[in-house]
Coordinates of C-alpha atoms in Angstrom, one line a residue:
M1 CA -44.1 -65.2 14.5
R2 CA -47.3 -62.9 14.4
Q3 CA -49.0 -65.0 11.7
Q4 CA -48.1 -68.4 13.8
E5 CA -49.7 -66.7 16.6
H6 CA -52.5 -65.3 15.1
A7 CA -53.3 -68.6 13.4
K8 CA -52.8 -70.3 16.7
V9 CA -55.3 -67.8 18.4
M10 CA -57.9 -68.4 15.3
E11 CA -57.4 -72.0 15.7
I12 CA -57.9 -72.0 19.3
E13 CA -61.1 -70.1 19.1
L14 CA -62.5 -72.2 16.4
R15 CA -61.7 -75.3 18.5
G16 CA -63.7 -73.8 21.2
E17 CA -66.5 -73.0 18.9
I18 CA -66.5 -76.4 17.6
T19 CA -66.7 -78.0 21.3
S20 CA -69.6 -75.4 22.3
L21 CA -71.2 -77.0 18.8
E22 CA -71.1 -80.2 19.9
T23 CA -72.4 -79.5 23.6
K24 CA -75.0 -77.9 22.0
L25 CA -75.6 -80.9 19.6
E26 CA -75.3 -83.2 22.4
L27 CA -77.7 -81.4 24.5
L28 CA -80.1 -81.0 21.4
R29 CA -80.1 -85.2 20.9
S30 CA -80.9 -85.6 24.7
R31 CA -83.8 -83.2 24.2
T32 CA -84.7 -84.9 21.1
E33 CA -84.4 -88.4 22.3
E34 CA -86.5 -87.3 25.5
S35 CA -89.1 -85.2 23.4
T36 CA -89.9 -87.9 20.7
A37 CA -91.8 -90.5 21.9
G38 CA -93.2 -91.5 18.8
T39 CA -91.3 -92.9 15.5
D40 CA -91.8 -90.1 13.4
T41 CA -90.7 -87.7 15.2
Q42 CA -87.5 -89.9 16.0
T43 CA -87.1 -90.1 12.0
K44 CA -87.6 -86.4 11.4
L45 CA -84.7 -85.7 14.3
L46 CA -82.6 -88.1 13.1
R47 CA -82.9 -86.4 9.6
Q48 CA -82.4 -83.4 11.0
I49 CA -79.4 -84.2 12.8
E50 CA -77.9 -86.0 9.6
T51 CA -78.3 -83.0 7.5
L52 CA -77.1 -81.1 10.4
Q53 CA -73.9 -83.2 10.6
T54 CA -73.8 -83.3 6.5
Q55 CA -74.1 -79.4 6.8
Y56 CA -71.6 -79.3 9.6
A57 CA -69.0 -81.2 7.7
L58 CA -69.4 -79.2 4.9
A59 CA -68.9 -75.9 6.8
S60 CA -66.1 -77.2 8.5
E61 CA -64.5 -78.6 5.3
N62 CA -65.6 -75.0 4.0
W63 CA -64.1 -73.2 6.8
H64 CA -60.7 -75.1 7.0
G65 CA -60.2 -73.6 3.2
I66 CA -61.1 -70.3 3.8
E67 CA -58.6 -70.4 7.3
S68 CA -55.9 -72.0 4.9
T69 CA -56.6 -69.4 1.9
L70 CA -56.6 -66.6 4.4
T71 CA -53.5 -67.7 6.4
S72 CA -51.5 -67.8 3.1
R73 CA -52.8 -64.9 2.3
V74 CA -52.1 -63.0 5.6
A75 CA -48.4 -64.7 5.7
A76 CA -47.9 -63.6 2.2
L77 CA -49.2 -59.8 3.3
E78 CA -46.9 -60.1 6.2
K79 CA -44.1 -61.0 4.0
E80 CA -44.6 -58.1 1.6
R81 CA -45.2 -55.9 5.0
D82 CA -41.7 -57.1 6.1
E83 CA -40.2 -56.4 2.7
T84 CA -41.7 -52.9 2.7
V85 CA -40.4 -52.0 6.1
K86 CA -36.9 -53.3 5.1
R87 CA -37.2 -51.2 1.8
E88 CA -38.5 -48.4 3.9
S89 CA -35.5 -48.6 6.4
D90 CA -33.1 -48.5 3.3
V91 CA -35.1 -45.7 1.5
R92 CA -34.8 -43.8 4.7
R93 CA -31.1 -44.2 5.2
K94 CA -30.3 -43.5 1.9
A95 CA -32.4 -40.1 2.2
R96 CA -30.6 -39.3 5.3
D97 CA -27.1 -40.0 3.3
V98 CA -28.6 -38.1 0.4
N99 CA -29.7 -35.3 2.9
S100 CA -26.3 -35.2 4.5
K101 CA -24.4 -35.1 1.0
S102 CA -26.6 -32.2 -0.4
R103 CA -25.9 -30.5 2.8
R104 CA -22.0 -30.9 2.5
L105 CA -22.2 -30.3 -1.0
E106 CA -24.7 -27.1 -0.4
E107 CA -21.8 -25.9 1.9
E108 CA -19.1 -26.5 -0.8
L109 CA -21.2 -24.4 -3.3
E110 CA -21.3 -21.5 -0.5
A111 CA -17.3 -21.9 -0.3
V112 CA -17.1 -22.1 -4.2
H113 CA -19.3 -18.9 -4.4
D114 CA -17.1 -17.0 -1.7
R115 CA -14.0 -18.0 -3.6
A116 CA -15.5 -17.1 -6.8
R117 CA -16.7 -13.8 -5.8
S118 CA -12.9 -13.1 -4.1
L119 CA -11.3 -14.6 -7.2
E120 CA -13.7 -12.1 -9.5
H121 CA -12.9 -9.1 -7.4
D122 CA -9.3 -9.8 -7.6
M123 CA -9.4 -10.0 -11.6
Q124 CA -11.3 -6.9 -11.4
E125 CA -8.4 -5.5 -9.6
Q126 CA -5.9 -7.1 -11.8
A127 CA -7.7 -6.0 -15.0
A128 CA -7.2 -2.4 -13.6
A129 CA -3.8 -3.1 -12.7
M130 CA -3.6 -4.4 -16.5
T131 CA -4.8 -1.3 -17.9
K132 CA -2.7 0.9 -15.7
L133 CA 0.5 -0.9 -16.7
Q134 CA -0.9 -0.7 -20.6
S135 CA -1.5 2.8 -20.4
R136 CA 2.2 3.0 -18.8
L137 CA 3.5 1.2 -21.4
S138 CA 2.1 3.1 -24.6
G139 CA 3.2 6.2 -22.8
A140 CA 6.9 4.7 -22.4
E141 CA 6.6 3.4 -26.1
T142 CA 5.6 7.1 -27.5
A143 CA 8.3 8.4 -25.1
L144 CA 10.5 6.0 -26.7
N145 CA 9.6 6.8 -30.2
D146 CA 10.1 10.5 -29.4
A147 CA 13.5 10.0 -28.2
K148 CA 14.2 7.8 -31.4
E149 CA 12.8 10.4 -33.5
T150 CA 14.9 13.5 -31.9
F151 CA 17.8 11.4 -31.9
E152 CA 17.2 10.7 -35.6
Q153 CA 16.7 14.3 -36.5
E154 CA 19.8 15.4 -34.2
K155 CA 21.9 13.1 -35.8
K156 CA 21.1 13.9 -39.4
V157 CA 21.6 17.7 -38.5
W158 CA 24.9 16.6 -37.0
E159 CA 25.8 14.7 -40.1
A160 CA 24.9 17.9 -42.4
E161 CA 26.9 19.8 -39.8
M162 CA 29.9 17.6 -40.2
T163 CA 29.8 17.0 -44.0
Q164 CA 29.3 21.1 -44.3
R165 CA 32.4 21.2 -42.1
V166 CA 34.3 18.7 -44.3
E167 CA 33.4 20.9 -47.5
D168 CA 34.4 24.2 -45.2
E169 CA 37.8 22.6 -44.4
K170 CA 38.2 21.2 -48.2
L171 CA 37.7 24.6 -49.7
K172 CA 40.0 26.3 -47.1
W173 CA 42.8 23.7 -47.5
R174 CA 42.6 24.6 -51.3
L175 CA 42.7 28.5 -50.7
E176 CA 45.5 28.3 -47.9
S177 CA 47.4 25.7 -50.2
S178 CA 47.0 28.1 -53.2
N179 CA 48.4 31.3 -51.0
I180 CA 51.2 29.0 -49.3
N181 CA 52.3 28.4 -53.0
N182 CA 52.0 31.8 -54.0
S183 CA 53.9 33.2 -50.7
Q184 CA 56.7 30.4 -51.5
H185 CA 57.1 31.8 -55.2
Q186 CA 57.1 35.5 -54.1
G187 CA 59.8 34.5 -51.6
L188 CA 62.0 32.7 -53.9
G189 CA 61.5 35.7 -56.4
L190 CA 62.6 38.4 -53.6
V191 CA 65.5 36.2 -53.0
D192 CA 67.1 35.8 -56.4
S193 CA 66.5 39.7 -57.2
G194 CA 68.1 40.8 -54.2
Q195 CA 65.6 43.2 -53.1
Y196 CA 64.9 43.7 -49.5
L197 CA 61.2 44.4 -48.2
Q198 CA 60.8 47.7 -46.3
S199 CA 57.0 48.2 -46.6
P200 CA 54.7 48.5 -43.3
T201 CA 52.7 45.3 -42.6
T202 CA 49.3 45.1 -44.7
T203 CA 46.6 44.0 -42.7
G204 CA 45.5 40.3 -43.5
A205 CA 42.1 41.3 -43.9
S206 CA 42.6 40.3 -48.0
L207 CA 44.1 37.0 -47.2
S208 CA 42.4 36.3 -43.5
Q209 CA 38.5 37.5 -44.4
P210 CA 38.3 34.8 -46.9
H211 CA 39.3 32.3 -44.5
R212 CA 37.4 33.5 -41.9
R213 CA 34.4 30.8 -40.7
H214 CA 31.6 31.6 -38.9
H215 CA 30.8 28.6 -37.0
S216 CA 27.2 27.5 -36.0
P217 CA 26.9 24.9 -33.4
S218 CA 24.3 22.2 -33.7
P219 CA 20.9 23.4 -32.5
A220 CA 20.4 20.4 -31.1
F221 CA 22.6 21.6 -28.3
G222 CA 21.8 25.1 -28.5
E223 CA 25.3 27.1 -28.7
Q224 CA 25.7 30.3 -29.4
N225 CA 27.1 31.5 -33.0
T226 CA 30.7 33.0 -31.8
Y227 CA 33.8 33.8 -34.1
R228 CA 37.1 32.0 -33.5
R229 CA 39.4 34.5 -31.9
P230 CA 42.8 34.3 -33.8
I231 CA 46.2 33.4 -32.1
P232 CA 48.6 36.0 -33.9
R233 CA 52.1 34.9 -34.7
T234 CA 55.0 37.0 -35.6
F235 CA 58.3 36.4 -37.7
S236 CA 60.9 38.8 -37.8
S237 CA 64.2 38.8 -39.3
E238 CA 67.2 41.1 -39.7
V239 CA 68.7 41.4 -43.3
G240 CA 71.7 43.5 -44.1
A241 CA 72.2 46.5 -46.3
L242 CA 74.0 45.0 -49.3
S243 CA 73.8 41.0 -48.4
P244 CA 71.2 39.1 -49.9
P245 CA 68.4 38.2 -47.4
P246 CA 69.4 35.0 -45.6
I247 CA 67.0 31.5 -45.8
P248 CA 65.3 31.0 -42.4
D249 CA 66.1 28.0 -40.5
T250 CA 63.1 25.4 -40.6
R251 CA 64.0 24.4 -36.8
S252 CA 64.2 27.7 -35.5
H253 CA 61.2 29.1 -37.5
S254 CA 59.3 26.5 -36.0
Q255 CA 60.3 27.5 -32.5
S256 CA 59.9 31.0 -33.0
R257 CA 56.5 30.0 -34.1
R258 CA 55.8 27.7 -31.3
S259 CA 56.8 30.8 -28.9
S260 CA 54.8 33.5 -30.7
R261 CA 51.8 31.3 -30.3
Q262 CA 51.0 32.3 -26.9
P263 CA 48.8 35.4 -27.2
H264 CA 50.0 38.8 -25.7
P265 CA 48.1 40.5 -23.2
G266 CA 45.7 43.0 -24.7
T267 CA 45.9 41.7 -28.3
P268 CA 42.7 42.3 -30.3
P269 CA 40.9 39.5 -31.9
L270 CA 41.8 40.5 -35.4
R271 CA 43.6 38.2 -37.7
Q272 CA 46.0 40.0 -39.8
D273 CA 47.8 37.2 -42.2
S274 CA 49.9 39.3 -44.6
L275 CA 52.3 39.0 -46.8
P276 CA 55.2 41.2 -48.1
S277 CA 54.3 43.4 -50.6
L278 CA 56.8 45.8 -52.7
S279 CA 57.0 49.0 -51.2
T280 CA 59.7 50.1 -53.3
H281 CA 60.3 49.6 -57.0
L282 CA 63.6 49.2 -58.9
N283 CA 64.0 52.9 -59.2
G284 CA 63.7 53.3 -55.4
A285 CA 65.6 55.4 -52.9
P286 CA 69.0 54.4 -52.2
S287 CA 68.6 55.4 -48.3
H288 CA 66.3 52.4 -47.9
L289 CA 69.0 49.8 -49.5
G290 CA 71.7 51.0 -47.2
S291 CA 69.5 51.0 -43.7
V292 CA 68.6 48.0 -41.8
S293 CA 64.8 47.8 -41.6
Q294 CA 62.4 45.1 -39.7
T295 CA 60.9 42.6 -42.0
P296 CA 56.9 43.1 -41.8
S297 CA 55.3 40.3 -39.3
I298 CA 53.6 37.7 -40.8
H299 CA 50.2 36.5 -38.6
A300 CA 49.2 32.9 -38.6
F301 CA 46.0 32.2 -39.8
D302 CA 42.5 30.9 -37.5
P303 CA 43.4 28.0 -35.5
D304 CA 40.5 26.5 -37.0
D305 CA 41.8 26.7 -40.4
A306 CA 43.3 23.7 -41.8
F307 CA 46.9 25.0 -42.5
D308 CA 48.8 28.3 -41.7
S309 CA 50.3 30.4 -44.3
T310 CA 54.2 31.3 -43.8
S311 CA 56.6 33.4 -45.7
S312 CA 59.1 30.2 -45.5
P313 CA 59.7 28.3 -48.5
H314 CA 60.9 25.3 -46.3
R315 CA 57.4 24.7 -45.0
T316 CA 56.3 21.2 -44.8
I317 CA 53.5 19.1 -44.9
A318 CA 53.9 17.8 -41.2
D319 CA 53.7 21.5 -39.9
M320 CA 50.3 21.8 -42.1
L321 CA 49.1 18.9 -40.6
S322 CA 49.8 19.6 -37.0
T323 CA 48.0 23.2 -37.7
S324 CA 44.8 21.6 -38.6
A325 CA 45.0 19.1 -36.0
S326 CA 45.3 21.8 -33.6
G327 CA 42.4 23.6 -35.1
A328 CA 40.2 21.1 -34.3
G329 CA 39.3 21.3 -30.7
P330 CA 35.6 22.7 -31.1
S331 CA 35.0 19.9 -33.7
V332 CA 36.3 17.4 -31.0
Q333 CA 34.2 19.5 -28.3
L334 CA 31.0 19.4 -30.8
V335 CA 31.4 15.3 -31.4
E336 CA 32.1 15.0 -28.1
R337 CA 29.2 16.9 -27.0
M338 CA 27.2 14.9 -29.5
S339 CA 28.2 11.5 -28.0
A340 CA 27.3 12.6 -24.8
A341 CA 23.9 13.4 -26.0
V342 CA 23.9 10.0 -27.7
R343 CA 25.1 7.8 -24.5
R344 CA 22.4 9.6 -22.6
L345 CA 19.5 8.5 -25.3
E346 CA 21.2 5.2 -25.2
S347 CA 20.9 5.0 -21.1
E348 CA 17.2 6.2 -21.7
K349 CA 16.7 3.5 -24.2
A350 CA 18.0 1.0 -21.5
V351 CA 16.0 2.4 -18.8
V352 CA 12.9 2.3 -21.2
K353 CA 13.7 -1.3 -22.3
E354 CA 14.0 -2.5 -18.7
E355 CA 10.5 -0.9 -17.9
M356 CA 9.3 -2.5 -20.9
A357 CA 10.6 -6.0 -19.5
R358 CA 9.4 -5.5 -16.2
L359 CA 5.6 -4.5 -17.7
A360 CA 5.9 -7.7 -19.8
A361 CA 6.8 -9.7 -16.8
Q362 CA 4.0 -8.2 -15.0
R363 CA 1.5 -8.7 -18.0
D364 CA 2.8 -12.4 -18.4
G365 CA 2.1 -12.7 -14.4
A366 CA -1.6 -11.2 -14.6
R367 CA -2.3 -13.6 -17.7
E368 CA -1.1 -16.4 -15.6
E369 CA -3.6 -15.1 -12.8
V370 CA -6.4 -14.3 -15.3
V371 CA -5.7 -18.6 -16.7
A372 CA -5.9 -19.4 -13.1
L373 CA -9.1 -17.8 -12.3
L374 CA -10.6 -18.7 -15.4
R375 CA -9.8 -22.6 -14.4
E376 CA -11.1 -22.1 -10.9
V377 CA -14.3 -20.3 -12.7
E378 CA -14.6 -23.7 -14.7
E379 CA -14.3 -25.9 -11.5
K380 CA -16.9 -23.6 -10.1
R381 CA -19.1 -24.6 -12.7
G382 CA -18.7 -28.3 -12.8
L383 CA -19.4 -28.0 -9.2
E384 CA -22.3 -26.5 -9.7
E385 CA -23.3 -28.7 -12.3
R386 CA -22.8 -31.7 -9.9
V387 CA -24.6 -30.0 -7.6
A388 CA -27.6 -29.6 -9.5
G389 CA -27.2 -33.3 -10.6
M390 CA -27.3 -34.4 -6.9
R391 CA -30.8 -32.2 -6.5
R392 CA -32.1 -33.8 -9.1
E393 CA -31.2 -37.2 -7.6
L394 CA -32.4 -36.1 -4.7
E395 CA -36.1 -35.2 -5.6
E396 CA -35.9 -38.4 -7.8
V397 CA -35.1 -40.3 -4.4
G398 CA -37.8 -38.1 -2.7
V399 CA -40.4 -39.3 -5.4
R400 CA -39.6 -42.7 -4.8
Y401 CA -39.9 -42.7 -1.5
A402 CA -43.3 -41.0 -1.6
T403 CA -44.1 -43.8 -4.0
T404 CA -42.8 -46.4 -1.6
L405 CA -44.6 -45.0 1.4
E406 CA -47.9 -45.1 -0.7
M407 CA -47.4 -48.6 -1.8
L408 CA -47.0 -49.5 1.7
G409 CA -50.2 -47.4 3.0
E410 CA -51.8 -49.4 0.0
K411 CA -50.5 -52.9 1.5
S412 CA -51.4 -51.6 4.9
E413 CA -54.9 -51.0 3.9
E414 CA -55.6 -54.2 2.0
V415 CA -54.5 -56.2 5.3
E416 CA -56.9 -54.4 7.1
E417 CA -59.4 -55.1 4.7
L418 CA -58.9 -58.7 4.4
R419 CA -58.8 -58.9 8.3
A420 CA -62.0 -57.2 8.1
D421 CA -63.3 -59.8 5.9
V422 CA -62.0 -62.7 8.1
V423 CA -64.2 -61.3 10.6
D424 CA -67.2 -60.8 8.7
L425 CA -67.2 -64.6 7.3
K426 CA -66.5 -65.7 11.2
R427 CA -69.6 -63.7 12.1
I428 CA -71.5 -65.1 9.3
Y429 CA -70.5 -68.9 9.9
R430 CA -71.5 -68.4 13.1
E431 CA -74.8 -66.9 12.6
L432 CA -75.3 -69.9 10.1
V433 CA -74.3 -72.3 12.4
E434 CA -76.5 -71.0 15.2
S435 CA -79.5 -70.7 12.8
T436 CA -79.1 -74.3 11.8
V437 CA -78.9 -75.5 15.4
K438 CA -82.0 -73.5 16.0

């Protein structure tokens, strides 16, 4: 529209100039006709008029060509200007979009930085907690190893003590079995010979001292060294002066032995295990044969011993086994204490295992949190790379925008120069026409 208006204005101006020139030409013709009085002057004027007409025709043709070229160039320049304005608006819109996007990305980057700082702080706290848990775990493992070592040591000591006890019991059983056999043979010999025993009781040091055993409890439980207190047992019978000694009944003997197992008050803790010894020989006094005397007391062995010695030849293996079972009380107590210690160690072991499982669960949770933190850090790095790429694109768009503005300025300068050239051409032609008219 502007080009058309501009072309119309120029056309109107040119037509006005043409009309003014025609009026001037008519005036000149009239003046020449009036002023020419002769043929020479008329011919000169006609020639000048013809030359002026030809020049005017050529000038008008040239002017029309120049005007058409100028109008076409102006139209092309205006079209380029419109396209440049449109591209400028597009570039400005894109620049606004890029600026808003960059601001949004910068805000997201700030949020990511804040989150990364908080995650790093949490990761440091988790690392500190992990170090503490690892130290506690190492302490628990060392305590568990120490407990295992002490348990193994106590187990070895207990096994050694039990083997020693078994060896002692075997040795004691052998000695007591030999003593029982000897006592049985002696009792049978006395029955066959018809002799009566009237000697005082002998102390059981000769028989009981080899069997007395010093029990040393396990050092793991810290017991003190003690001796077993014996339980005295007496057996007595009356014999006639001339009749052979009766063989005691096994049931009555066992009942008397059970009744005699109860300790008398004030009984000293000494064992007197004695066997009857011959106090008289074949040439002994007859007064001893005619009197009724009490047989010497036969005291039992230590309850810890495997078997009890007796003067009865009818002592069975069941009696000896019952005696050995009754003497196993301290060993059972020791085993119970050892089992209690083992249960305590097993409970401590279970507690340590639970603690280790809890620490392992906490460690796995800390590992998962660290993995999540690492993933978030990787995402943050990806966002930073995207922001860097957006910034580069923004810089490229800014450079393109600057180059577009420069190109637009150059085009506008070219348009101004062309307009100035058109004005100069008009002025030149006007001067030329005026000079030719004059």
